[in-house]
């Protein structure tokens, strides 16, 4: 937050919510700049200081060392007609930065960033899953099935791989039990022996 004087009898309050103007002695606060539509609301531009230059003109010093000039445009629409909605399951700082970046470079579009999904918003991915054919692993996709529909799938999975001499690894069928006994018997955890190792092979969809 930054509080600074303006014209005679006027003070300004700047922050992520935007720039507000207050006439001393009045009860109301007037919003001059909407933070969601400008760099004031961007997490990439923290406000260090802001000053009033002239009527309708302000200068901001950001925490990145940048000077940003704001000028009032009387021809600018107060309410934008074009809207773009972006959703995410949880609050995401990176997503917020992307939304703010897009908003700054598309001032004629009002971007709404909403957290949490509304009912009926998610798309059924059954057709996409079926199109994968033999490349898919049904047990990994079916766990996401709800009432016959799939709304989420993993973007990447990892498979453990055991590498060693055939006689040593032939009887190992899982990551527990025999594997643990084998590792202890072969002194897997000593720095002198590196013949055997567990790797992970990644598969993307």
Tab-separated table of N, CA and C in Angstrom, residues 79-191:
chain	number	residue	atom	x	y	z
A	79	UNK	N	-16.489	0.278	-18.364
A	79	UNK	CA	-16.886	-1.129	-18.272
A	79	UNK	C	-16.559	-1.810	-19.602
A	80	UNK	N	-15.667	-2.783	-19.568
A	80	UNK	CA	-15.267	-3.491	-20.783
A	80	UNK	C	-16.343	-4.481	-21.199
A	81	UNK	N	-16.617	-4.529	-22.494
A	81	UNK	CA	-17.673	-5.402	-23.003
A	81	UNK	C	-17.197	-6.834	-23.209
A	82	UNK	N	-15.939	-6.992	-23.629
A	82	UNK	CA	-15.412	-8.334	-23.893
A	82	UNK	C	-14.808	-8.915	-22.626
A	83	UNK	N	-15.193	-10.159	-22.308
A	83	UNK	CA	-14.729	-10.806	-21.076
A	83	UNK	C	-14.125	-12.173	-21.371
A	84	UNK	N	-13.133	-12.530	-20.572
A	84	UNK	CA	-12.485	-13.835	-20.668
A	84	UNK	C	-12.377	-14.407	-19.260
A	85	UNK	N	-12.927	-15.627	-19.066
A	85	UNK	CA	-12.893	-16.269	-17.760
A	85	UNK	C	-11.834	-17.366	-17.745
A	86	UNK	N	-11.043	-17.385	-16.690
A	86	UNK	CA	-10.017	-18.398	-16.509
A	86	UNK	C	-10.223	-19.039	-15.144
A	87	UNK	N	-10.205	-20.376	-15.120
A	87	UNK	CA	-10.445	-21.114	-13.880
A	87	UNK	C	-9.215	-21.917	-13.483
A	88	UNK	N	-9.047	-22.121	-12.188
A	88	UNK	CA	-8.054	-23.069	-11.671
A	88	UNK	C	-8.612	-23.679	-10.393
A	89	UNK	N	-8.220	-24.929	-10.127
A	89	UNK	CA	-8.751	-25.614	-8.949
A	89	UNK	C	-8.302	-24.940	-7.664
A	90	UNK	N	-7.057	-24.454	-7.630
A	90	UNK	CA	-6.507	-23.807	-6.451
A	90	UNK	C	-5.853	-22.495	-6.849
A	91	UNK	N	-5.661	-21.632	-5.874
A	91	UNK	CA	-5.004	-20.356	-6.143
A	91	UNK	C	-3.570	-20.611	-6.559
A	92	UNK	N	-3.173	-20.041	-7.673
A	92	UNK	CA	-1.863	-20.287	-8.236
A	92	UNK	C	-1.198	-18.950	-8.571
A	93	UNK	N	-0.047	-18.697	-7.957
A	93	UNK	CA	0.643	-17.423	-8.160
A	93	UNK	C	1.088	-17.262	-9.610
A	94	UNK	N	1.581	-18.357	-10.201
A	94	UNK	CA	2.028	-18.291	-11.596
A	94	UNK	C	0.863	-17.989	-12.537
A	95	UNK	N	-0.290	-18.619	-12.274
A	95	UNK	CA	-1.465	-18.368	-13.104
A	95	UNK	C	-1.926	-16.913	-12.946
A	96	UNK	N	-1.872	-16.417	-11.730
A	96	UNK	CA	-2.265	-15.028	-11.475
A	96	UNK	C	-1.360	-14.069	-12.252
A	97	UNK	N	-0.052	-14.395	-12.309
A	97	UNK	CA	0.890	-13.557	-13.048
A	97	UNK	C	0.592	-13.591	-14.547
A	98	UNK	N	0.237	-14.781	-15.064
A	98	UNK	CA	-0.096	-14.919	-16.491
A	98	UNK	C	-1.355	-14.127	-16.819
A	99	UNK	N	-2.362	-14.234	-15.949
A	99	UNK	CA	-3.614	-13.503	-16.153
A	99	UNK	C	-3.351	-12.000	-16.173
A	100	UNK	N	-2.538	-11.538	-15.214
A	100	UNK	CA	-2.222	-10.117	-15.141
A	100	UNK	C	-1.452	-9.655	-16.378
A	101	UNK	N	-0.508	-10.496	-16.848
A	101	UNK	CA	0.275	-10.166	-18.045
A	101	UNK	C	-0.639	-10.037	-19.256
A	102	UNK	N	-1.569	-10.992	-19.395
A	102	UNK	CA	-2.493	-10.951	-20.533
A	102	UNK	C	-3.384	-9.708	-20.449
A	103	UNK	N	-3.844	-9.395	-19.239
A	103	UNK	CA	-4.722	-8.244	-19.056
A	103	UNK	C	-4.023	-6.944	-19.429
A	104	UNK	N	-2.750	-6.833	-19.030
A	104	UNK	CA	-1.982	-5.622	-19.314
A	104	UNK	C	-1.828	-5.413	-20.819
A	105	UNK	N	-1.608	-6.516	-21.549
A	105	UNK	CA	-1.370	-6.412	-22.992
A	105	UNK	C	-2.651	-6.510	-23.819
A	106	UNK	N	-3.771	-6.697	-23.153
A	106	UNK	CA	-5.077	-6.713	-23.821
A	106	UNK	C	-6.054	-5.860	-22.997
A	107	UNK	N	-5.841	-4.555	-22.979
A	107	UNK	CA	-6.629	-3.668	-22.117
A	107	UNK	C	-8.115	-3.588	-22.464
A	108	UNK	N	-8.488	-4.074	-23.645
A	108	UNK	CA	-9.896	-4.017	-24.037
A	108	UNK	C	-10.672	-5.270	-23.633
A	109	UNK	N	-9.980	-6.215	-22.976
A	109	UNK	CA	-10.616	-7.459	-22.523
A	109	UNK	C	-10.552	-7.527	-21.004
A	110	UNK	N	-11.688	-7.801	-20.379
A	110	UNK	CA	-11.708	-7.940	-18.920
A	110	UNK	C	-11.518	-9.415	-18.583
A	111	UNK	N	-10.402	-9.742	-17.921
A	111	UNK	CA	-10.076	-11.125	-17.589
A	111	UNK	C	-10.511	-11.419	-16.152
A	112	UNK	N	-11.344	-12.423	-16.004
A	112	UNK	CA	-11.797	-12.858	-14.682
A	112	UNK	C	-11.101	-14.162	-14.317
A	113	UNK	N	-10.396	-14.144	-13.217
A	113	UNK	CA	-9.701	-15.335	-12.736
A	113	UNK	C	-10.460	-15.894	-11.538
A	114	UNK	N	-11.053	-17.057	-11.718
A	114	UNK	CA	-11.852	-17.667	-10.660
A	114	UNK	C	-11.191	-18.947	-10.169
A	115	UNK	N	-11.226	-19.126	-8.848
A	115	UNK	CA	-10.631	-20.298	-8.213
A	115	UNK	C	-11.744	-21.258	-7.822
A	116	UNK	N	-11.584	-22.538	-8.200
A	116	UNK	CA	-12.620	-23.527	-7.931
A	116	UNK	C	-13.440	-23.779	-9.176
A	117	UNK	N	-13.889	-24.998	-9.333
A	117	UNK	CA	-14.638	-25.378	-10.532
A	117	UNK	C	-16.143	-25.404	-10.274
A	118	UNK	N	-16.881	-24.923	-11.239
A	118	UNK	CA	-18.329	-24.953	-11.150
A	118	UNK	C	-18.864	-26.263	-11.713
A	119	UNK	N	-20.010	-26.668	-11.240
A	119	UNK	CA	-20.613	-27.917	-11.699
A	119	UNK	C	-20.925	-27.836	-13.192
A	120	UNK	N	-20.567	-28.899	-13.907
A	120	UNK	CA	-20.836	-28.950	-15.333
A	120	UNK	C	-19.789	-28.265	-16.186
A	121	UNK	N	-18.735	-27.735	-15.566
A	121	UNK	CA	-17.725	-27.008	-16.320
A	121	UNK	C	-16.705	-27.943	-16.966
A	122	UNK	N	-16.363	-29.055	-16.296
A	122	UNK	CA	-15.340	-29.957	-16.801
A	122	UNK	C	-15.845	-30.763	-17.992
A	123	UNK	N	-14.932	-31.084	-18.869
A	123	UNK	CA	-15.257	-31.828	-20.090
A	123	UNK	C	-15.019	-33.322	-19.877
A	124	UNK	N	-15.892	-34.140	-20.445
A	124	UNK	CA	-15.725	-35.592	-20.398
A	124	UNK	C	-14.604	-35.982	-21.360
A	125	UNK	N	-13.571	-36.677	-20.838
A	125	UNK	CA	-12.398	-37.019	-21.632
A	125	UNK	C	-12.430	-38.440	-22.180
A	126	UNK	N	-13.581	-39.100	-22.130
A	126	UNK	CA	-13.675	-40.485	-22.585
A	126	UNK	C	-13.221	-40.653	-24.034
A	127	UNK	N	-13.648	-39.763	-24.908
A	127	UNK	CA	-13.274	-39.872	-26.322
A	127	UNK	C	-11.765	-39.765	-26.501
A	128	UNK	N	-11.159	-38.850	-25.746
A	128	UNK	CA	-9.704	-38.690	-25.845
A	128	UNK	C	-8.981	-39.925	-25.317
A	129	UNK	N	-9.450	-40.467	-24.196
A	129	UNK	CA	-8.833	-41.663	-23.618
A	129	UNK	C	-8.949	-42.836	-24.587
A	130	UNK	N	-10.111	-42.994	-25.187
A	130	UNK	CA	-10.309	-44.092	-26.136
A	130	UNK	C	-9.424	-43.937	-27.378
A	131	UNK	N	-9.141	-42.706	-27.745
A	131	UNK	CA	-8.312	-42.471	-28.932
A	131	UNK	C	-6.858	-42.875	-28.705
A	132	UNK	N	-6.452	-43.030	-27.442
A	132	UNK	CA	-5.079	-43.435	-27.147
A	132	UNK	C	-4.828	-44.894	-27.491
A	133	UNK	N	-5.897	-45.689	-27.548
A	133	UNK	CA	-5.769	-47.098	-27.924
A	133	UNK	C	-4.884	-47.877	-26.975
A	134	UNK	N	-3.940	-48.630	-27.533
A	134	UNK	CA	-3.086	-49.485	-26.735
A	134	UNK	C	-2.018	-48.717	-25.980
A	135	UNK	N	-1.888	-47.427	-26.234
A	135	UNK	CA	-0.882	-46.640	-25.527
A	135	UNK	C	-1.289	-46.362	-24.081
A	136	UNK	N	-2.552	-46.529	-23.766
A	136	UNK	CA	-3.031	-46.201	-22.426
A	136	UNK	C	-2.946	-47.399	-21.485
A	137	UNK	N	-2.921	-47.109	-20.196
A	137	UNK	CA	-2.959	-48.116	-19.147
A	137	UNK	C	-4.281	-47.934	-18.413
A	138	UNK	N	-5.211	-48.837	-18.651
A	138	UNK	CA	-6.587	-48.665	-18.198
A	138	UNK	C	-6.689	-48.437	-16.694
A	139	UNK	N	-5.883	-49.152	-15.903
A	139	UNK	CA	-5.993	-49.007	-14.449
A	139	UNK	C	-5.629	-47.599	-13.984
A	140	UNK	N	-4.821	-46.881	-14.741
A	140	UNK	CA	-4.432	-45.527	-14.362
A	140	UNK	C	-5.496	-44.502	-14.731
A	141	UNK	N	-6.274	-44.815	-15.747
A	141	UNK	CA	-7.309	-43.879	-16.182
A	141	UNK	C	-8.644	-44.157	-15.497
A	142	UNK	N	-8.938	-45.427	-15.271
A	142	UNK	CA	-10.234	-45.789	-14.697
A	142	UNK	C	-10.411	-45.282	-13.271
A	143	UNK	N	-9.304	-45.039	-12.566
A	143	UNK	CA	-9.407	-44.558	-11.193
A	143	UNK	C	-10.024	-43.155	-11.145
A	144	UNK	N	-9.970	-42.447	-12.276
A	144	UNK	CA	-10.539	-41.096	-12.339
A	144	UNK	C	-11.982	-41.097	-12.856
A	145	UNK	N	-12.493	-42.284	-13.170
A	145	UNK	CA	-13.846	-42.382	-13.734
A	145	UNK	C	-14.903	-42.153	-12.659
A	146	UNK	N	-15.898	-41.360	-12.993
A	146	UNK	CA	-16.991	-41.069	-12.073
A	146	UNK	C	-18.301	-41.105	-12.855
A	147	UNK	N	-19.162	-42.046	-12.489
A	147	UNK	CA	-20.456	-42.213	-13.154
A	147	UNK	C	-20.284	-42.366	-14.665
A	148	UNK	N	-19.283	-43.155	-15.049
A	148	UNK	CA	-19.066	-43.449	-16.459
A	148	UNK	C	-18.329	-42.379	-17.236
A	149	UNK	N	-17.914	-41.302	-16.579
A	149	UNK	CA	-17.214	-40.221	-17.261
A	149	UNK	C	-15.855	-39.987	-16.610
A	150	UNK	N	-14.899	-39.570	-17.429
A	150	UNK	CA	-13.545	-39.281	-16.958
A	150	UNK	C	-13.285	-37.787	-17.118
A	151	UNK	N	-13.036	-37.104	-16.006
A	151	UNK	CA	-12.841	-35.654	-16.036
A	151	UNK	C	-11.376	-35.247	-15.859
A	152	UNK	N	-10.529	-36.206	-15.493
A	152	UNK	CA	-9.118	-35.888	-15.291
A	152	UNK	C	-8.279	-37.114	-15.616
A	153	UNK	N	-7.109	-36.883	-16.146
A	153	UNK	CA	-6.180	-37.971	-16.445
A	153	UNK	C	-4.773	-37.500	-16.089
A	154	UNK	N	-3.872	-38.431	-15.767
A	154	UNK	CA	-2.488	-38.029	-15.473
A	154	UNK	C	-1.779	-37.582	-16.740
A	155	UNK	N	-1.007	-36.541	-16.642
A	155	UNK	CA	-0.255	-36.073	-17.800
A	155	UNK	C	1.053	-36.813	-17.969
A	156	UNK	N	1.534	-37.435	-16.882
A	156	UNK	CA	2.792	-38.160	-16.929
A	156	UNK	C	2.816	-39.173	-15.791
A	157	UNK	N	3.353	-40.361	-16.050
A	157	UNK	CA	3.509	-41.389	-15.021
A	157	UNK	C	4.942	-41.897	-15.065
A	158	UNK	N	5.393	-42.497	-13.947
A	158	UNK	CA	6.744	-43.041	-13.883
A	158	UNK	C	6.675	-44.508	-13.469
A	159	UNK	N	7.484	-45.330	-14.139
A	159	UNK	CA	7.528	-46.751	-13.850
A	159	UNK	C	8.905	-47.114	-13.298
A	160	UNK	N	8.949	-47.789	-12.155
A	160	UNK	CA	10.249	-48.192	-11.597
A	160	UNK	C	10.872	-49.303	-12.431
A	161	UNK	N	12.169	-49.228	-12.636
A	161	UNK	CA	12.908	-50.223	-13.415
A	161	UNK	C	14.084	-50.711	-12.594
A	162	UNK	N	14.223	-52.041	-12.476
A	162	UNK	CA	15.330	-52.650	-11.754
A	162	UNK	C	16.379	-53.132	-12.742
A	163	UNK	N	17.610	-52.727	-12.566
A	163	UNK	CA	18.690	-53.108	-13.470
A	163	UNK	C	19.721	-53.908	-12.688
A	164	UNK	N	20.065	-55.093	-13.201
A	164	UNK	CA	21.056	-55.926	-12.527
A	164	UNK	C	21.295	-57.202	-13.290
A	165	UNK	N	22.093	-58.081	-12.738
A	165	UNK	CA	22.353	-59.364	-13.382
A	165	UNK	C	21.089	-60.210	-13.352
A	166	UNK	N	20.879	-61.011	-14.426
A	166	UNK	CA	19.636	-61.767	-14.583
A	166	UNK	C	19.365	-62.690	-13.396
A	167	UNK	N	20.368	-63.373	-12.924
A	167	UNK	CA	20.172	-64.292	-11.810
A	167	UNK	C	19.793	-63.602	-10.515
A	168	UNK	N	20.176	-62.356	-10.386
A	168	UNK	CA	19.892	-61.608	-9.160
A	168	UNK	C	18.483	-61.029	-9.150
A	169	UNK	N	18.007	-60.533	-10.296
A	169	UNK	CA	16.735	-59.814	-10.330
A	169	UNK	C	15.570	-60.659	-10.835
A	170	UNK	N	15.832	-61.900	-11.297
A	170	UNK	CA	14.780	-62.713	-11.908
A	170	UNK	C	13.623	-63.002	-10.960
A	171	UNK	N	13.900	-63.222	-9.679
A	171	UNK	CA	12.836	-63.589	-8.747
A	171	UNK	C	12.130	-62.423	-8.095
A	172	UNK	N	12.474	-61.204	-8.481
A	172	UNK	CA	11.878	-60.006	-7.861
A	172	UNK	C	10.682	-59.564	-8.692
A	173	UNK	N	9.517	-59.500	-8.063
A	173	UNK	CA	8.287	-59.158	-8.781
A	173	UNK	C	7.638	-57.877	-8.271
A	174	UNK	N	8.182	-57.274	-7.265
A	174	UNK	CA	7.612	-56.041	-6.726
A	174	UNK	C	8.661	-55.242	-5.992
A	175	UNK	N	8.251	-54.066	-5.472
A	175	UNK	CA	9.182	-53.173	-4.790
A	175	UNK	C	9.300	-53.464	-3.310
A	176	UNK	N	8.580	-54.456	-2.803
A	176	UNK	CA	8.613	-54.774	-1.383
A	176	UNK	C	9.055	-56.229	-1.198
A	177	UNK	N	9.214	-56.643	-0.001
A	177	UNK	CA	9.502	-58.044	0.307
A	177	UNK	C	10.833	-58.499	-0.243
A	178	UNK	N	10.791	-59.303	-1.307
A	178	UNK	CA	11.996	-59.893	-1.877
A	178	UNK	C	13.002	-58.838	-2.321
A	179	UNK	N	12.497	-57.735	-2.860
A	179	UNK	CA	13.407	-56.682	-3.309
A	179	UNK	C	14.197	-56.120	-2.136
A	180	UNK	N	13.504	-55.847	-1.043
A	180	UNK	CA	14.177	-55.283	0.121
A	180	UNK	C	15.219	-56.261	0.657
A	181	UNK	N	14.848	-57.560	0.727
A	181	UNK	CA	15.782	-58.577	1.203
A	181	UNK	C	16.999	-58.662	0.281
A	182	UNK	N	16.727	-58.585	-1.020
A	182	UNK	CA	17.829	-58.661	-1.986
A	182	UNK	C	18.788	-57.491	-1.834
A	183	UNK	N	18.245	-56.291	-1.662
A	183	UNK	CA	19.084	-55.102	-1.524
A	183	UNK	C	19.952	-55.182	-0.281
A	184	UNK	N	19.358	-55.693	0.808
A	184	UNK	CA	20.135	-55.837	2.041
A	184	UNK	C	21.231	-56.889	1.863
A	185	UNK	N	20.898	-57.978	1.196
A	185	UNK	CA	21.846	-59.071	1.000
A	185	UNK	C	22.991	-58.654	0.088
A	186	UNK	N	22.666	-57.838	-0.914
A	186	UNK	CA	23.696	-57.426	-1.861
A	186	UNK	C	24.429	-56.168	-1.410
A	187	UNK	N	24.104	-55.679	-0.198
A	187	UNK	CA	24.751	-54.479	0.344
A	187	UNK	C	24.603	-53.301	-0.619
A	188	UNK	N	23.384	-53.124	-1.059
A	188	UNK	CA	23.065	-52.086	-2.054
A	188	UNK	C	23.414	-50.684	-1.563
A	189	UNK	N	23.333	-50.498	-0.259
A	189	UNK	CA	23.497	-49.151	0.275
A	189	UNK	C	24.948	-48.789	0.570
A	190	UNK	N	25.892	-49.663	0.256
A	190	UNK	CA	27.297	-49.349	0.480
A	190	UNK	C	27.860	-48.644	-0.741
A	191	UNK	N	28.761	-47.705	-0.568
A	191	UNK	CA	29.314	-46.957	-1.704
A	191	UNK	C	30.208	-47.789	-2.598
